[in-house]
mmCIF file of N, CA and C in Angstrom:
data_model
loop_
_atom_site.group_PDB
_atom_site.id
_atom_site.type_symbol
_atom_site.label_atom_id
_atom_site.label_comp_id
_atom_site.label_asym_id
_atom_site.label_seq_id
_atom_site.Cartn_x
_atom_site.Cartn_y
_atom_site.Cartn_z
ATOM 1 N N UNK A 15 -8.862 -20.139 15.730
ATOM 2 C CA UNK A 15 -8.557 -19.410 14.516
ATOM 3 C C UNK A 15 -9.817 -19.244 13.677
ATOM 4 N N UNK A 16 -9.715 -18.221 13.062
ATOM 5 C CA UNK A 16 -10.953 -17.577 12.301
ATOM 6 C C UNK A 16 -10.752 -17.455 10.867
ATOM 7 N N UNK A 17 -11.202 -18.112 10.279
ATOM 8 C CA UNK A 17 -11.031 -18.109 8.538
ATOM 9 C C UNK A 17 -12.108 -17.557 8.278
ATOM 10 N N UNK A 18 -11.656 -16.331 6.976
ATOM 11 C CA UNK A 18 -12.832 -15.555 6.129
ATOM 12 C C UNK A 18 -13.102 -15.454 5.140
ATOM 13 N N UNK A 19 -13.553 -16.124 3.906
ATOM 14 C CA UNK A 19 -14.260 -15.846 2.773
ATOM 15 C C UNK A 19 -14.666 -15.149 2.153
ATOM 16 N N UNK A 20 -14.113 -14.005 1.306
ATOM 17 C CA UNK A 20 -14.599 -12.821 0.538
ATOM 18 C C UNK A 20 -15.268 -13.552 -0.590
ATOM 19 N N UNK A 21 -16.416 -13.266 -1.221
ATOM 20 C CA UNK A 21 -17.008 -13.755 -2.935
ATOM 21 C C UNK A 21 -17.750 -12.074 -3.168
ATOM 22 N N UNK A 22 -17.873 -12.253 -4.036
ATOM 23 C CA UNK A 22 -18.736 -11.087 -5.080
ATOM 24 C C UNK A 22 -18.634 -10.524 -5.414
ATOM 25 N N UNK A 23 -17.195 -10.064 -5.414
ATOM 26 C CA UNK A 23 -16.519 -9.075 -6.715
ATOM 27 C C UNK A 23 -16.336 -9.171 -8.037
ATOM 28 N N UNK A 24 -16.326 -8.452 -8.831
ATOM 29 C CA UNK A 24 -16.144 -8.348 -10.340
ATOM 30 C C UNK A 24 -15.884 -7.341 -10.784
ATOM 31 N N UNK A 25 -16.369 -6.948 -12.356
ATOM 32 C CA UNK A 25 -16.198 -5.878 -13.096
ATOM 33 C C UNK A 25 -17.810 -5.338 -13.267
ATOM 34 N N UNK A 26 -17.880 -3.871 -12.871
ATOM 35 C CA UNK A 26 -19.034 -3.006 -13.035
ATOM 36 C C UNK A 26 -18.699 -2.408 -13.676
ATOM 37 N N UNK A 27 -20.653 -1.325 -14.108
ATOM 38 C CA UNK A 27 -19.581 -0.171 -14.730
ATOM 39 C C UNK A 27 -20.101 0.895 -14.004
ATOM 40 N N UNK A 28 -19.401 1.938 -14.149
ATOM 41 C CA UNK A 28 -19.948 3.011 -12.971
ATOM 42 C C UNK A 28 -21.582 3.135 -12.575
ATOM 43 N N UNK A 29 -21.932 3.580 -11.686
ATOM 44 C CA UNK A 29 -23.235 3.744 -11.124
ATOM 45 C C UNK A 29 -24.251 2.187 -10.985
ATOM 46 N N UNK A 30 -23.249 1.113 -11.044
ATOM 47 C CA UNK A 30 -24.154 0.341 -10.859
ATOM 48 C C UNK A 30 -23.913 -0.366 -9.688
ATOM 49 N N UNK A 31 -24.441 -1.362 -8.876
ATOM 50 C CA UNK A 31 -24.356 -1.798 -7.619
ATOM 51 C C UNK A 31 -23.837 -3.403 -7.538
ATOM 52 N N UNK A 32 -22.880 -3.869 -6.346
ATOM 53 C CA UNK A 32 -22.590 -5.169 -6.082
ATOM 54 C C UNK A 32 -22.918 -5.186 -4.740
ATOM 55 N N UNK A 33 -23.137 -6.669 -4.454
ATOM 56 C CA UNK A 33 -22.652 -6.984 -2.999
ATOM 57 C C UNK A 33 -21.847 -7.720 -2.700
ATOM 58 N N UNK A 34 -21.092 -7.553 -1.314
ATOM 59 C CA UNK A 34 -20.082 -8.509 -1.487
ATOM 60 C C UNK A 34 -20.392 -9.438 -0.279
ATOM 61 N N UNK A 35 -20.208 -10.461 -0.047
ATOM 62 C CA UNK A 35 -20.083 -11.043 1.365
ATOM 63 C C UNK A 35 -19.216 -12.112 1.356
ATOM 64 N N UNK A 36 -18.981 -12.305 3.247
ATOM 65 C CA UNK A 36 -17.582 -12.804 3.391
ATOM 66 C C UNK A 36 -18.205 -13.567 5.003
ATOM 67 N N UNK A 37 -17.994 -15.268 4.564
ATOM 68 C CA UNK A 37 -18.043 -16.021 5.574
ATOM 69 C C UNK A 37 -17.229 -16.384 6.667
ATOM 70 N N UNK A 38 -17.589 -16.404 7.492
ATOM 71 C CA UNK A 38 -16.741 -16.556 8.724
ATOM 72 C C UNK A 38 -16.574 -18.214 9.188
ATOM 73 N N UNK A 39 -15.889 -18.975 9.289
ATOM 74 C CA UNK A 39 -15.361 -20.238 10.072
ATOM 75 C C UNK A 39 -15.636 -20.549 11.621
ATOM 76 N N UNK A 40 -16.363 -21.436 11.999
ATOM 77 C CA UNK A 40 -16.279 -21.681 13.243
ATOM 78 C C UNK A 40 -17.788 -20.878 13.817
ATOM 79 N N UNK A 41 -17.828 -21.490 15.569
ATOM 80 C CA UNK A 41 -19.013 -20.898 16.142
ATOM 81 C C UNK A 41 -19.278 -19.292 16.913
ATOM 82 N N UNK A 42 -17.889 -18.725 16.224
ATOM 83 C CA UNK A 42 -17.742 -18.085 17.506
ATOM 84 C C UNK A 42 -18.152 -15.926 16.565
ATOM 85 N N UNK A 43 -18.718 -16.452 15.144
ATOM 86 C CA UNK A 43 -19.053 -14.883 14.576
ATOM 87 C C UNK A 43 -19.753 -14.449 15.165
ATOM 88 N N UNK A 44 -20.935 -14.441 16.237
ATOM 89 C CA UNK A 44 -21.632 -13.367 17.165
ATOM 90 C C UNK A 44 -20.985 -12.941 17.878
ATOM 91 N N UNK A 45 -19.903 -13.451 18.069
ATOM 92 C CA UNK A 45 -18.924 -12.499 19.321
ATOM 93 C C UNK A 45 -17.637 -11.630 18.326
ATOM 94 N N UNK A 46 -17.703 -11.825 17.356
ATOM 95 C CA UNK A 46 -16.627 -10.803 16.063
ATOM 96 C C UNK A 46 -17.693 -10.021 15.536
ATOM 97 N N UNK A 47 -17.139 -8.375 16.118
ATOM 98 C CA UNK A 47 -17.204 -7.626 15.208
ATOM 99 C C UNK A 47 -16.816 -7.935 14.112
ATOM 100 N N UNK A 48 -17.067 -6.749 12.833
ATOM 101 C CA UNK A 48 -17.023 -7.387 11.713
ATOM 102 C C UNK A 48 -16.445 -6.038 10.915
ATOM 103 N N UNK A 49 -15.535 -6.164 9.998
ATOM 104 C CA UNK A 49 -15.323 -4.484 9.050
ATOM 105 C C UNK A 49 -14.940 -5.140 7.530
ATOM 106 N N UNK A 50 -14.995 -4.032 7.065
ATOM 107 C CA UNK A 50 -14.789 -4.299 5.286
ATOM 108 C C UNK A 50 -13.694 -3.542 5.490
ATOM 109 N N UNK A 51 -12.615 -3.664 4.433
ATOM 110 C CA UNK A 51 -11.403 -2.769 4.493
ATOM 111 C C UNK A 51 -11.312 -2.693 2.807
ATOM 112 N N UNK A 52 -10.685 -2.126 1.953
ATOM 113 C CA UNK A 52 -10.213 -1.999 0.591
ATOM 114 C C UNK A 52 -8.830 -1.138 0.470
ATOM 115 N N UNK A 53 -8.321 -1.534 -0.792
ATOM 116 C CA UNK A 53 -6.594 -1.386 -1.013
ATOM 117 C C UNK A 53 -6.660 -1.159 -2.473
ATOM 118 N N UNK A 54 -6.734 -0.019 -2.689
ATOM 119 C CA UNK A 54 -6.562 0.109 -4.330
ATOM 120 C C UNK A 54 -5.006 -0.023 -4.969
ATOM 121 N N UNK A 55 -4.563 -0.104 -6.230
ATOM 122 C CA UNK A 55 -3.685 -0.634 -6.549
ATOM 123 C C UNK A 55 -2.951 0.995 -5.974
ATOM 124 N N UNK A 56 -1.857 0.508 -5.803
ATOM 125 C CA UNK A 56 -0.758 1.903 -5.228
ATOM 126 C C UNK A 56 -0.772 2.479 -4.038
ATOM 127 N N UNK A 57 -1.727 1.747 -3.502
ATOM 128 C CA UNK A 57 -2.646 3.001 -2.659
ATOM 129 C C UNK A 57 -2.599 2.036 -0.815
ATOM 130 N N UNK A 58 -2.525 3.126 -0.012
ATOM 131 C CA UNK A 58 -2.612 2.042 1.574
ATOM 132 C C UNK A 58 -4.068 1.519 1.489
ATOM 133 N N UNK A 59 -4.111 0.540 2.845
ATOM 134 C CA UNK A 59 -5.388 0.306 2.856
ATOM 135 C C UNK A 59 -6.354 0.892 3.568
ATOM 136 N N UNK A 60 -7.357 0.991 3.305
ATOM 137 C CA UNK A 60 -8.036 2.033 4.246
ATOM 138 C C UNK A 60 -9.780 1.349 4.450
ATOM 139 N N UNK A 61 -10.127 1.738 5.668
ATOM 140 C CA UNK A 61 -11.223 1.217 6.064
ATOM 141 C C UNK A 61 -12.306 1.733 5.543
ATOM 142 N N UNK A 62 -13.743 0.598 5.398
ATOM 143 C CA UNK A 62 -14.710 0.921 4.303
ATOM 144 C C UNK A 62 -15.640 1.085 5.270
ATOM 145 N N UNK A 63 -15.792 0.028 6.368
ATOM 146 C CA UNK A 63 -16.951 0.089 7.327
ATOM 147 C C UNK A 63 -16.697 -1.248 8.317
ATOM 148 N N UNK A 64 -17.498 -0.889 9.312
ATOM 149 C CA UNK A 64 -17.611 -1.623 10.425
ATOM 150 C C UNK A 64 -18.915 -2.548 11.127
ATOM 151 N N UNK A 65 -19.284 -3.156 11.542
ATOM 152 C CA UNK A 65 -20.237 -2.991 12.252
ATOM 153 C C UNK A 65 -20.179 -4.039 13.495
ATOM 154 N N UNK A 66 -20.890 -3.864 14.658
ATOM 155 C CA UNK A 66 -20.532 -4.313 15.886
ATOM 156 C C UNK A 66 -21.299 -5.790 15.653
ATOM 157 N N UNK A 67 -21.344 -6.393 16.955
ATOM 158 C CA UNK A 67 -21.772 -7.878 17.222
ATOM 159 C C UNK A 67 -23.514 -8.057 16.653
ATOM 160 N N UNK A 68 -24.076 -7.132 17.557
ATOM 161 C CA UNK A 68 -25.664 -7.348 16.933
ATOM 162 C C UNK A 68 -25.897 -6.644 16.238
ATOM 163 N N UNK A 69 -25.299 -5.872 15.409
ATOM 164 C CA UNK A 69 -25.459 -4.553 14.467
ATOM 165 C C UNK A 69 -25.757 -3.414 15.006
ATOM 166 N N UNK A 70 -25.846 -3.180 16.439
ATOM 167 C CA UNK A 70 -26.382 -2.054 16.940
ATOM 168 C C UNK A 70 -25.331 -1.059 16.302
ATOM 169 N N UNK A 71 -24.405 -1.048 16.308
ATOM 170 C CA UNK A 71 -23.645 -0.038 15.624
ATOM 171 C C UNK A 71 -22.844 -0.087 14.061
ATOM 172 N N UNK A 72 -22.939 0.887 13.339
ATOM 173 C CA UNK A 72 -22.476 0.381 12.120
ATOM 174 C C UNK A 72 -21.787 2.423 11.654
ATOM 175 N N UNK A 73 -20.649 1.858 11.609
ATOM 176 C CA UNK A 73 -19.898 3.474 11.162
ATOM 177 C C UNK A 73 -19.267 2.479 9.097
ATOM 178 N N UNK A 74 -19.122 4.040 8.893
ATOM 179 C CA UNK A 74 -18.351 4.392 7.281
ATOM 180 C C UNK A 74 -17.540 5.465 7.414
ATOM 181 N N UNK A 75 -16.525 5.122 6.128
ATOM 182 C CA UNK A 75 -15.871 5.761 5.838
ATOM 183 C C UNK A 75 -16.434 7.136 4.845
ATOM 184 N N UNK A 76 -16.243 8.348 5.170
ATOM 185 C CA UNK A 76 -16.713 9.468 4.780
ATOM 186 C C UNK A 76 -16.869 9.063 2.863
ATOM 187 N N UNK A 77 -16.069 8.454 2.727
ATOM 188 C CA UNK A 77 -15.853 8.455 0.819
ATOM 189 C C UNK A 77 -17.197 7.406 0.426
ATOM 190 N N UNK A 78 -17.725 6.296 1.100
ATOM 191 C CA UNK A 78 -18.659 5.511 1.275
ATOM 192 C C UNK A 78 -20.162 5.467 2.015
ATOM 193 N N UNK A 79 -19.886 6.524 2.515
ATOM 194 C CA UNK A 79 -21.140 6.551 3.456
ATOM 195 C C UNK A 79 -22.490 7.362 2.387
ATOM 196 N N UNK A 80 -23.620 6.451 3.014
ATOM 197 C CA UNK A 80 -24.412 7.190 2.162
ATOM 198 C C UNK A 80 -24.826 6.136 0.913
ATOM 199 N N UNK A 81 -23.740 5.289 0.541
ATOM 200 C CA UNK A 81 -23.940 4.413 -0.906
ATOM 201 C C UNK A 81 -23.379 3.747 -0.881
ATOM 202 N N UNK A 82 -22.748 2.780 0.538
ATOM 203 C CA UNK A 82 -22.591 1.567 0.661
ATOM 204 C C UNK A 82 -23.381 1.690 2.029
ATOM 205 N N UNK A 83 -23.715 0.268 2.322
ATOM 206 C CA UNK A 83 -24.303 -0.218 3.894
ATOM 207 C C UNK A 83 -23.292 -1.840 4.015
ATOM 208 N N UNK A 84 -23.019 -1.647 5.048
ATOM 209 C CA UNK A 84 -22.919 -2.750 6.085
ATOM 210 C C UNK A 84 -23.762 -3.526 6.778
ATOM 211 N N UNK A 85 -23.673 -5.001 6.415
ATOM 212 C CA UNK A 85 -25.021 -5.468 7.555
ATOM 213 C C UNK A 85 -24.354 -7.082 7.436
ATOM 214 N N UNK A 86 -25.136 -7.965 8.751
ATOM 215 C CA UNK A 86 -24.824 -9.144 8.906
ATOM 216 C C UNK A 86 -25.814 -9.816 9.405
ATOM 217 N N UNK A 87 -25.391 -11.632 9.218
ATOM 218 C CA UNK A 87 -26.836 -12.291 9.607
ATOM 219 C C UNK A 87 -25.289 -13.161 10.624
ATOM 220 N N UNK A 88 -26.081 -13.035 11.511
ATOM 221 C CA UNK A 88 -24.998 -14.193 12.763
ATOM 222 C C UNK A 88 -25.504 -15.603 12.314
ATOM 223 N N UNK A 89 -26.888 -15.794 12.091
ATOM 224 C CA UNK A 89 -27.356 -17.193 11.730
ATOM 225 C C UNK A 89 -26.285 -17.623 10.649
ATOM 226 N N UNK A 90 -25.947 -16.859 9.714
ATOM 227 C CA UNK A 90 -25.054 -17.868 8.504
ATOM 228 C C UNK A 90 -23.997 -17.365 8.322
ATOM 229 N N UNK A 91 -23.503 -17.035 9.529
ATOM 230 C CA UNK A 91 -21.733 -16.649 10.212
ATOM 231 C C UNK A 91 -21.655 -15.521 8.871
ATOM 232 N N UNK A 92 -22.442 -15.028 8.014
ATOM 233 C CA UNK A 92 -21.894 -14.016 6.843
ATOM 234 C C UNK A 92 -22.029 -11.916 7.681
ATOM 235 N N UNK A 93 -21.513 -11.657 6.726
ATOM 236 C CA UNK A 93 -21.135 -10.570 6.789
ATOM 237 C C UNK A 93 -20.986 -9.370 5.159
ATOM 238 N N UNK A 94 -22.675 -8.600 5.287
ATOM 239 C CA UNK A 94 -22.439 -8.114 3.883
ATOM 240 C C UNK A 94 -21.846 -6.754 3.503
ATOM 241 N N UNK A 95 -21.633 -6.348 2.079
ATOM 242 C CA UNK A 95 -21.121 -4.938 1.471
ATOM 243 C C UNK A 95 -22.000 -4.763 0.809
ATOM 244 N N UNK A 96 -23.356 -3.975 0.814
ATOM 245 C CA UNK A 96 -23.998 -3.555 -0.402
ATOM 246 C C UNK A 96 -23.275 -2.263 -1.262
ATOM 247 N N UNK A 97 -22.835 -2.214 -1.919
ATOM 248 C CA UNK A 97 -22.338 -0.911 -2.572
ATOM 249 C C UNK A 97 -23.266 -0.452 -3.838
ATOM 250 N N UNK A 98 -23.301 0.914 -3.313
ATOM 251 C CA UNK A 98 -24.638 1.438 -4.853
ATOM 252 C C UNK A 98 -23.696 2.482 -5.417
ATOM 253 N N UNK A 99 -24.285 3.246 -6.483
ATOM 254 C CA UNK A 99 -23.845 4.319 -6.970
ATOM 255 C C UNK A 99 -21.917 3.981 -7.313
ATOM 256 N N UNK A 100 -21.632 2.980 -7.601
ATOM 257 C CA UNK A 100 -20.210 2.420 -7.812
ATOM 258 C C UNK A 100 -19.471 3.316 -8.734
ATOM 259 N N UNK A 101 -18.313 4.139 -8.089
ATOM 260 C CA UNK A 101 -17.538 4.836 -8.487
ATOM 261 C C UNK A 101 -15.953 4.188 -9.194
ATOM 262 N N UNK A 102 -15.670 4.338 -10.199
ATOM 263 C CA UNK A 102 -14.429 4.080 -10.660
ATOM 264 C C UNK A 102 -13.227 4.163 -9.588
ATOM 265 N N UNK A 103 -13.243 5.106 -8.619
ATOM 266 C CA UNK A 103 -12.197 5.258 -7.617
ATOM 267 C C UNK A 103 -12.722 4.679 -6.696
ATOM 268 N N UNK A 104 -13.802 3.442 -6.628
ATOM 269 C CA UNK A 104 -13.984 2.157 -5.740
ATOM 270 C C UNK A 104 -13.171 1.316 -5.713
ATOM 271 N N UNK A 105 -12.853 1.524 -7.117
ATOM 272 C CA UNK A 105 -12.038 -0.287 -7.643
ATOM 273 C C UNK A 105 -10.642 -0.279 -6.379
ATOM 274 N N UNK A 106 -10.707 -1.565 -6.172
ATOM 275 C CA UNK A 106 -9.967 -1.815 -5.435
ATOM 276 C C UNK A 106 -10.077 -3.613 -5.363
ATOM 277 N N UNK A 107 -9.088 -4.478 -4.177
ATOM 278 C CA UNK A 107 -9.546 -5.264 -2.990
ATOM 279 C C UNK A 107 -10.025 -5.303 -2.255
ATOM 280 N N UNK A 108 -10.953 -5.748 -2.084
ATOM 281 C CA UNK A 108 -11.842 -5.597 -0.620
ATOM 282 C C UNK A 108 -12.297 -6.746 0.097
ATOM 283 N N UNK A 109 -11.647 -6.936 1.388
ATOM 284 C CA UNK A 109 -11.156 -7.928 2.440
ATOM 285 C C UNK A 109 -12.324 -7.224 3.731
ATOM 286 N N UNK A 110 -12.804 -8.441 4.001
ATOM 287 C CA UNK A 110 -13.185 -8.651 5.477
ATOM 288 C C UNK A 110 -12.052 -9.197 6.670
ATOM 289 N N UNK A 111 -12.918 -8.339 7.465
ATOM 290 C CA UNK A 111 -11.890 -8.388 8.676
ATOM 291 C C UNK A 111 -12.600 -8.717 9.918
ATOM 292 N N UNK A 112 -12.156 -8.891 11.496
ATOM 293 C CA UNK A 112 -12.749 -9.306 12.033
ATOM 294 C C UNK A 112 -12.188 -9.415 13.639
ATOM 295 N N UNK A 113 -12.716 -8.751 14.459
ATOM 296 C CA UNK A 113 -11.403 -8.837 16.289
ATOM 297 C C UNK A 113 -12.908 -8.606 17.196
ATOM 298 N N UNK A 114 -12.582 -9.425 18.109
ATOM 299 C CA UNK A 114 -13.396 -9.530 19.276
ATOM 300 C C UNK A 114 -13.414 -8.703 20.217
ATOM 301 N N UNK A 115 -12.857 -7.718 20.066
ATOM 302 C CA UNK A 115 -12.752 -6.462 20.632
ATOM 303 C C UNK A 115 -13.222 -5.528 19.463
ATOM 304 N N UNK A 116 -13.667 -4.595 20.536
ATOM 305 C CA UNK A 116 -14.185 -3.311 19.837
ATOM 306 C C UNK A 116 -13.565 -2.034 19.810
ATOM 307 N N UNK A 117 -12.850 -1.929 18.578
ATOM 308 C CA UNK A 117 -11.827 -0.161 19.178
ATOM 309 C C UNK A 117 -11.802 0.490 17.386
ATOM 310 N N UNK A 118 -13.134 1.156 17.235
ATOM 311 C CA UNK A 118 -13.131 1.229 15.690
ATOM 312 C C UNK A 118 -12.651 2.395 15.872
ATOM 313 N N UNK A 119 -12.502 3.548 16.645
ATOM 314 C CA UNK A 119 -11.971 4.656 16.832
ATOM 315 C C UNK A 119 -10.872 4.744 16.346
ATOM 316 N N UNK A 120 -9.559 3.841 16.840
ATOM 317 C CA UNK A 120 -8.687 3.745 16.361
ATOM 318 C C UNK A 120 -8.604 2.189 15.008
ATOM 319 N N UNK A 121 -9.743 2.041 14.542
ATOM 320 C CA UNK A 121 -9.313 0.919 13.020
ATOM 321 C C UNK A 121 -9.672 2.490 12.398
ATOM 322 N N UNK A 122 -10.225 3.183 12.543
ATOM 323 C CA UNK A 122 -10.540 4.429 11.612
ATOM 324 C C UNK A 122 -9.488 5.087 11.558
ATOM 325 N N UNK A 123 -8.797 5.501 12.743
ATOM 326 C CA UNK A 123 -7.867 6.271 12.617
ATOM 327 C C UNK A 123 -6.277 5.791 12.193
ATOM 328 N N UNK A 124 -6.281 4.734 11.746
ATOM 329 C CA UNK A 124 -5.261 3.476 11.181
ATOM 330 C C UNK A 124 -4.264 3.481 12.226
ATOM 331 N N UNK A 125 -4.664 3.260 13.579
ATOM 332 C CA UNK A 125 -3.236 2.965 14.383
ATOM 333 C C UNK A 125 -3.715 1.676 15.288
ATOM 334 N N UNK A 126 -4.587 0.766 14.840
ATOM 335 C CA UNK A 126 -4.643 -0.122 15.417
ATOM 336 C C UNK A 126 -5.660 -1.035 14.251
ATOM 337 N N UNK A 127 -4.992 -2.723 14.256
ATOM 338 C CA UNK A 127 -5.758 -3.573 12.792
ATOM 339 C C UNK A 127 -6.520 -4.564 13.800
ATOM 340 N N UNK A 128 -7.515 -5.246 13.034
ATOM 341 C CA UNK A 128 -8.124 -6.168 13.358
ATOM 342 C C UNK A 128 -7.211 -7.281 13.636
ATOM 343 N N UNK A 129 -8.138 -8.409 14.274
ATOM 344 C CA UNK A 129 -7.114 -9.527 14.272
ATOM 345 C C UNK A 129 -7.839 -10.446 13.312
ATOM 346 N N UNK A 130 -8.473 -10.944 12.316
ATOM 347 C CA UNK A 130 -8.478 -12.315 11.857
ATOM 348 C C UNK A 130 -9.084 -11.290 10.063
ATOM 349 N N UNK A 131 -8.258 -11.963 9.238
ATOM 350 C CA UNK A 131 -8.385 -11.321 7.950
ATOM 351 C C UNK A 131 -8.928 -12.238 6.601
ATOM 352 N N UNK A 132 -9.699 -12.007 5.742
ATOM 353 C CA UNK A 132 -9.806 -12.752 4.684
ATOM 354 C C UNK A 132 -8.816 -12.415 3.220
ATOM 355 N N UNK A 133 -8.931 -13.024 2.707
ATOM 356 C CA UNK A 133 -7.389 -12.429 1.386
ATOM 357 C C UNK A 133 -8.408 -11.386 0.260
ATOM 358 N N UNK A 134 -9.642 -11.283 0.503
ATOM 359 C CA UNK A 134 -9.833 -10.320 -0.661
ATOM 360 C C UNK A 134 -10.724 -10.640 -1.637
ATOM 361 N N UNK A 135 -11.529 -9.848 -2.254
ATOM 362 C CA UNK A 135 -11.808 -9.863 -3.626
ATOM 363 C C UNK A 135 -11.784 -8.554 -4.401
ATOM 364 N N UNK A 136 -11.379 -8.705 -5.263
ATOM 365 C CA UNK A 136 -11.526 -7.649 -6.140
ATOM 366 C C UNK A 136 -12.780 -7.136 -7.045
ATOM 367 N N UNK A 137 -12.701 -5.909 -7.017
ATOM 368 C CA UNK A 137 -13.888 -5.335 -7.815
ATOM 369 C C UNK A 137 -13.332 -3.974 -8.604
ATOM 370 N N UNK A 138 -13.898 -4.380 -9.380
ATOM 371 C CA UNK A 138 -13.181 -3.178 -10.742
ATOM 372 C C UNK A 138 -14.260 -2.259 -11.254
ATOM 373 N N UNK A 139 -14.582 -1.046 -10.917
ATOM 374 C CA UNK A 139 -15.346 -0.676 -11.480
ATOM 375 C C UNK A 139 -15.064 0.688 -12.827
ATOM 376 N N UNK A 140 -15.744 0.340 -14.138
ATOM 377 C CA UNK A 140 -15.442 0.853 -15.280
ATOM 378 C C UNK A 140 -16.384 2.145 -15.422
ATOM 379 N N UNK A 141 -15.674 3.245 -15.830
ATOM 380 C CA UNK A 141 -15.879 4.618 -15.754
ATOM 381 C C UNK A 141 -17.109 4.532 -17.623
#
């Protein structure tokens, strides 16, 4: 079993930048892919970004791309969110996720979820 750690959310105010990162449990994060997901209040959840085992690959979500990055260090089992240019219709939860398989085709296309989840942090960002 895989436990995940979200920290670094808060309250911004628009256009300014956080990061978030989210620790992983156990020896086994070089072999977990890794994704950010977010859930605004009302709203489904929808995927923020991904990125594979050694980072060779790293996809976004069209609304994020461009002014957030994805990246990870396997040495300290973490997994980061840089977000810039922070938009009011960011605010949300935003949970790391995590499956040893690779099928982002379908985590993008929401018909298939990760398997090991963290509960979240929130980030609020003020217009």
């Amino acid at each position: 079993q895989v436990q995940l750690v979200e920290s670094g959310g808060g309250l911004v105010q628009a256009g300014d930048s956080l990061r978030l990162s989210c620790v992983a449990s156990g020896d086994t994060f070089s072999t977990l892919h890794m994704g950010w997901f977010r859930q605004a209040p009302g709203k489904e959840r929808e995927i923020v970004a991904v990125i594979s085992t050694t980072s060779t690959t790293t996809l976004y979500a069209d609304s994020v791309r461009g002014r957030f990055t994805i990246s990870r260090d396997n040495a300290q089992n973490t997994v980061y969110l840089q977000m810039n240019s922070l938009k009011p219709e960011d605010t949300a939860v935003y949970s790391c996720a995590a499956d040893p398989g690779w099928a982002a085709m379908n985590w993008f296309r929401g018909v298939a979820t990760m398997r090991y989840w963290g509960k979240g942090t929130l980030v609020t960002v003020s217009s």
